[in-house]
Amino acid sequence: MSDLEYVLQQLINALSIGSLYALVAVGLSIIFSLLRLTNFAHGDMMMVGAFATLFAQLAGLGFLPAVGVGILVSALAGVIIERVAYRPVRGAPDVTMLLTSVALTYILENLGILLFSSSPRNFPLPDWMNHLYSFADGRITFNNINLLTLGVTLLALLFLNWFVRRTQVGLGMRAAAEDLTAAHLVGLDVNRVIVVAFVLASAFAGVAGVLWAAQAGVVEPQMGFTPLLKAFVAAIIGGFGSIPGAIVGGFVLGALEVLIQSLPGDWGLSPYRDALVFALLIAFLLFRPGGILGVRQEVKL
Amino acid sequence: MKYARLVVALALIGLLAGLGPHVLPEYWVRVLIVLGINIILVSSLGLSNGFTGVFSLGHPGFVALGAYVSGILTLELTKKGAYLPDLPGFLAGVQLPFLPATLIAGVFCALVAVVIGIPLMRLSGNYVSVATLGFLVIVNVVLVNAEQFTRGSRTFTGIPPYTDLGWVAGWAVVTLLVLSRVAYSPLGRAMRATRDDPIAAQAVGIHILPARLMAFALGAFFAGVGGALYGHYLVSFSPATFYVAMLVQQLTMLVLGGQASLTGAVVGVSAITLLSEVLRNLERGFSLGSLQVPAVFGASQIALGFIFILVMVYRPQGLLGDRELPLVTGGRVAKGAGPVYKDTVGGGRT
């Protein structure tokens, strides 16, 4: 195998996994920028979206309409958790909100286990999703899932960019991210903005959940946990609270993970991939808490 | 009553260790053992999370390290050869009694805490929580991969079942005595000052890092000891034993009782332990008159999660807030030094 083809193949892998991380991390960052909430339950929106898609398909819907249902359900789930669990503790110390989200993720995952059992379920996919493209005598391969992951992520991010720049709610969101209290004082309907933020973030997580399930081939109640942790890392190394930061962080993390696993020669690092990723996170928190993009840190006096 | 605490403590140990196993049914002895271990684990978590406000999510990482260190040190030599054939020489040939193994486990955890604490204790708020969660993930990955020491993700088994009510009661009392002595000393006051207002604390000459590091390392020491006790109680465990489920359970106990109160930790642990036992029995299904309630496994975890959220919403300071029994503080604390809970912005509970 020539080097160029190997590098290209790894690049495809990196883009595919990186775009998933970016998609999840963007939602985390939007919510963090508004509420300073480190939302652990965000990963479970992936689980909700994937399960809703699965059951919509089992109920007889075609794949694409089922995905639509999945995204709607996860957006709805986002609205519900905001109303039930986060609005009552809004304005409490950061740690209180973080703990609430930890409790929420524990409830959702155990609810998932209770309803669907903890064993993984097959995630049915139409044949065209698995269609394989092969170049250079099979040395570079990717399938429609990879293409779709990248394409859908780019579309979603473009939509988000348009939304926060060109719509009134989106502008309100940016104002509230600057200063929630001040935005409230000048008459912004803070509740509406926050609900819209949860709709967007959870819908994105739902999309990511479907794509993740498509790549893994299965859905399970705890499927959201690992990608959530990775998305935390992505959001923080990019610059927590910043949308471009989350995107940059997602792709950097994807590239890094692929690099750790595909380095030529046996460095013995692959099994320690997740440990290395979190060591990187800690290093960023210590030496560059603003992330790659250097997001401004506020100091409360 | 200068020696009131000591008298109460000794009476408690004597009563539990001497009478407990003979009077109580086996089931209640086991419940009490788990209760005691959780008192050690949760009150030590409270020292860093409640008193210094450095909200660590890495506690189960130390519990895991304690359990594995003590497990490796006490394993019978013949079993060691069979289960862990690749141990390095200095570990392969040792078999320590319970107490030294437990102490080494605690000291090991405290050292790890100092090493990772020197950088991490500079962080605050959400950042320190995420970073300590990172520590938990790293510990888990390392335990799964260090097969030479831990058998990897397979069950680590054959550990001698040393843990009994006497050991647990003894260590729980030692933990509470040490923690209450530290928490209500000038050092403890410095810890609370760094929590309530780090900038003002620095301005009056308190060094933030040493105060936080002390709390973190001491908490890790007792987490290691508690982990060792838990390991010798379970007899076999795997890295998955000490992960997110354990973290959520410890956090629920801590916030229910009151983060900045050792009495609160004990109350929280007792309440959740009893509740879990009740729920666990209900889960198997029961009949209420003519009504047959079917078995719903996993419902107790969900109930635990709901209790957690209800506490966060309606009583974020926990049942006790920062109140203590006079026995704990020894009369060395002024009232009204609890954490401040801000008003809600734009919405809130309406």
PDB file of C-alpha atoms in Angstrom, chain B residues 12-124:
ATOM      1  CA  LEU B  12     -20.209   2.415  68.517  1.00  0.00           C
ATOM      2  CA  ILE B  13     -17.331   0.277  67.280  1.00  0.00           C
ATOM      3  CA  GLY B  14     -17.578  -2.030  70.269  1.00  0.00           C
ATOM      4  CA  LEU B  15     -21.304  -2.444  69.903  1.00  0.00           C
ATOM      5  CA  LEU B  16     -21.230  -3.148  66.173  1.00  0.00           C
ATOM      6  CA  ALA B  17     -18.151  -5.306  66.050  1.00  0.00           C
ATOM      7  CA  GLY B  18     -18.869  -7.236  69.214  1.00  0.00           C
ATOM      8  CA  LEU B  19     -22.581  -7.752  69.070  1.00  0.00           C
ATOM      9  CA  GLY B  20     -23.563  -7.089  65.468  1.00  0.00           C
ATOM     10  CA  PRO B  21     -22.682 -10.380  63.785  1.00  0.00           C
ATOM     11  CA  HIS B  22     -24.225 -12.402  66.624  1.00  0.00           C
ATOM     12  CA  VAL B  23     -27.464 -10.484  67.034  1.00  0.00           C
ATOM     13  CA  LEU B  24     -28.248  -9.259  63.549  1.00  0.00           C
ATOM     14  CA  PRO B  25     -29.347 -11.435  60.665  1.00  0.00           C
ATOM     15  CA  GLU B  26     -26.808 -11.920  57.877  1.00  0.00           C
ATOM     16  CA  TYR B  27     -28.751  -9.606  55.550  1.00  0.00           C
ATOM     17  CA  TRP B  28     -28.559  -6.648  57.933  1.00  0.00           C
ATOM     18  CA  VAL B  29     -24.885  -7.226  58.612  1.00  0.00           C
ATOM     19  CA  ARG B  30     -24.245  -6.912  54.877  1.00  0.00           C
ATOM     20  CA  VAL B  31     -26.378  -3.780  54.650  1.00  0.00           C
ATOM     21  CA  LEU B  32     -24.471  -2.246  57.560  1.00  0.00           C
ATOM     22  CA  ILE B  33     -21.121  -3.086  55.966  1.00  0.00           C
ATOM     23  CA  VAL B  34     -22.076  -1.376  52.720  1.00  0.00           C
ATOM     24  CA  LEU B  35     -23.488   1.536  54.711  1.00  0.00           C
ATOM     25  CA  GLY B  36     -20.234   1.943  56.618  1.00  0.00           C
ATOM     26  CA  ILE B  37     -18.117   1.783  53.481  1.00  0.00           C
ATOM     27  CA  ASN B  38     -20.316   4.378  51.826  1.00  0.00           C
ATOM     28  CA  ILE B  39     -19.985   6.648  54.864  1.00  0.00           C
ATOM     29  CA  ILE B  40     -16.219   6.507  54.388  1.00  0.00           C
ATOM     30  CA  LEU B  41     -16.467   7.138  50.650  1.00  0.00           C
ATOM     31  CA  VAL B  42     -19.075   9.890  50.736  1.00  0.00           C
ATOM     32  CA  SER B  43     -17.751  11.859  53.698  1.00  0.00           C
ATOM     33  CA  SER B  44     -14.303  11.855  52.104  1.00  0.00           C
ATOM     34  CA  LEU B  45     -15.865  13.076  48.844  1.00  0.00           C
ATOM     35  CA  GLY B  46     -17.601  15.794  50.841  1.00  0.00           C
ATOM     36  CA  LEU B  47     -14.312  17.204  52.099  1.00  0.00           C
ATOM     37  CA  SER B  48     -13.211  18.327  48.642  1.00  0.00           C
ATOM     38  CA  ASN B  49     -16.589  18.812  46.983  1.00  0.00           C
ATOM     39  CA  GLY B  50     -18.489  20.406  49.836  1.00  0.00           C
ATOM     40  CA  PHE B  51     -15.881  22.129  51.957  1.00  0.00           C
ATOM     41  CA  THR B  52     -13.537  23.467  49.264  1.00  0.00           C
ATOM     42  CA  GLY B  53     -16.114  23.652  46.484  1.00  0.00           C
ATOM     43  CA  VAL B  54     -13.789  21.862  44.069  1.00  0.00           C
ATOM     44  CA  PHE B  55     -16.450  19.598  42.676  1.00  0.00           C
ATOM     45  CA  SER B  56     -14.622  16.404  41.797  1.00  0.00           C
ATOM     46  CA  LEU B  57     -16.244  13.692  39.688  1.00  0.00           C
ATOM     47  CA  GLY B  58     -13.163  11.494  39.957  1.00  0.00           C
ATOM     48  CA  HIS B  59     -13.805   9.876  43.336  1.00  0.00           C
ATOM     49  CA  PRO B  60     -14.615   6.364  42.000  1.00  0.00           C
ATOM     50  CA  GLY B  61     -11.198   6.465  40.318  1.00  0.00           C
ATOM     51  CA  PHE B  62      -9.536   6.553  43.738  1.00  0.00           C
ATOM     52  CA  VAL B  63     -11.916   3.902  45.068  1.00  0.00           C
ATOM     53  CA  ALA B  64     -10.879   1.669  42.162  1.00  0.00           C
ATOM     54  CA  LEU B  65      -7.179   2.269  42.771  1.00  0.00           C
ATOM     55  CA  GLY B  66      -7.601   1.456  46.459  1.00  0.00           C
ATOM     56  CA  ALA B  67      -9.472  -1.767  45.747  1.00  0.00           C
ATOM     57  CA  TYR B  68      -6.927  -2.966  43.190  1.00  0.00           C
ATOM     58  CA  VAL B  69      -3.847  -1.999  45.229  1.00  0.00           C
ATOM     59  CA  SER B  70      -5.102  -3.737  48.335  1.00  0.00           C
ATOM     60  CA  GLY B  71      -6.334  -6.693  46.294  1.00  0.00           C
ATOM     61  CA  ILE B  72      -2.943  -7.207  44.648  1.00  0.00           C
ATOM     62  CA  LEU B  73      -1.091  -6.854  47.959  1.00  0.00           C
ATOM     63  CA  THR B  74      -3.197  -9.369  49.888  1.00  0.00           C
ATOM     64  CA  LEU B  75      -3.788 -12.032  47.246  1.00  0.00           C
ATOM     65  CA  GLU B  76      -2.502 -15.443  48.326  1.00  0.00           C
ATOM     66  CA  LEU B  77       0.778 -16.292  46.638  1.00  0.00           C
ATOM     67  CA  THR B  78      -0.561 -19.425  44.964  1.00  0.00           C
ATOM     68  CA  LYS B  79      -3.557 -17.551  43.589  1.00  0.00           C
ATOM     69  CA  LYS B  80      -1.267 -14.754  42.498  1.00  0.00           C
ATOM     70  CA  GLY B  81       0.690 -17.182  40.363  1.00  0.00           C
ATOM     71  CA  ALA B  82      -2.488 -18.433  38.758  1.00  0.00           C
ATOM     72  CA  TYR B  83      -4.390 -15.178  38.225  1.00  0.00           C
ATOM     73  CA  LEU B  84      -1.617 -12.641  37.735  1.00  0.00           C
ATOM     74  CA  PRO B  85       1.359 -14.563  36.342  1.00  0.00           C
ATOM     75  CA  ASP B  86       3.006 -11.473  34.857  1.00  0.00           C
ATOM     76  CA  LEU B  87       3.274  -9.378  38.016  1.00  0.00           C
ATOM     77  CA  PRO B  88       6.664  -7.748  38.473  1.00  0.00           C
ATOM     78  CA  GLY B  89       8.887  -9.512  41.040  1.00  0.00           C
ATOM     79  CA  PHE B  90       8.476  -7.156  43.985  1.00  0.00           C
ATOM     80  CA  LEU B  91       4.697  -7.592  43.865  1.00  0.00           C
ATOM     81  CA  ALA B  92       4.634 -11.270  42.967  1.00  0.00           C
ATOM     82  CA  GLY B  93       6.315 -12.263  46.207  1.00  0.00           C
ATOM     83  CA  VAL B  94       4.375 -10.232  48.765  1.00  0.00           C
ATOM     84  CA  GLN B  95       1.290 -11.115  50.711  1.00  0.00           C
ATOM     85  CA  LEU B  96       0.408  -8.489  53.299  1.00  0.00           C
ATOM     86  CA  PRO B  97      -2.123  -8.608  56.117  1.00  0.00           C
ATOM     87  CA  PHE B  98      -5.257  -6.492  55.799  1.00  0.00           C
ATOM     88  CA  LEU B  99      -4.324  -3.374  57.751  1.00  0.00           C
ATOM     89  CA  PRO B 100      -0.992  -2.580  56.051  1.00  0.00           C
ATOM     90  CA  ALA B 101      -2.499  -3.305  52.636  1.00  0.00           C
ATOM     91  CA  THR B 102      -5.374  -0.925  53.351  1.00  0.00           C
ATOM     92  CA  LEU B 103      -3.003   1.772  54.570  1.00  0.00           C
ATOM     93  CA  ILE B 104      -0.766   1.385  51.519  1.00  0.00           C
ATOM     94  CA  ALA B 105      -3.849   1.613  49.288  1.00  0.00           C
ATOM     95  CA  GLY B 106      -4.831   4.855  51.015  1.00  0.00           C
ATOM     96  CA  VAL B 107      -1.358   6.371  50.842  1.00  0.00           C
ATOM     97  CA  PHE B 108      -1.044   5.370  47.183  1.00  0.00           C
ATOM     98  CA  CYS B 109      -4.310   7.167  46.382  1.00  0.00           C
ATOM     99  CA  ALA B 110      -3.247  10.234  48.341  1.00  0.00           C
ATOM    100  CA  LEU B 111       0.015  10.372  46.371  1.00  0.00           C
ATOM    101  CA  VAL B 112      -1.852  10.067  43.079  1.00  0.00           C
ATOM    102  CA  ALA B 113      -4.174  12.823  44.272  1.00  0.00           C
ATOM    103  CA  VAL B 114      -1.245  15.113  45.048  1.00  0.00           C
ATOM    104  CA  VAL B 115       0.322  14.486  41.639  1.00  0.00           C
ATOM    105  CA  ILE B 116      -2.856  15.131  39.666  1.00  0.00           C
ATOM    106  CA  GLY B 117      -4.128  17.696  42.167  1.00  0.00           C
ATOM    107  CA  ILE B 118      -1.219  20.109  41.785  1.00  0.00           C
ATOM    108  CA  PRO B 119      -2.376  20.980  38.273  1.00  0.00           C
ATOM    109  CA  LEU B 120      -6.101  20.206  38.627  1.00  0.00           C
ATOM    110  CA  MET B 121      -6.810  22.090  41.840  1.00  0.00           C
ATOM    111  CA  ARG B 122      -6.044  25.335  40.009  1.00  0.00           C
ATOM    112  CA  LEU B 123      -9.218  24.873  38.010  1.00  0.00           C
ATOM    113  CA  SER B 124     -12.669  25.659  39.302  1.00  0.00           C
TER     114      SER B 124
END
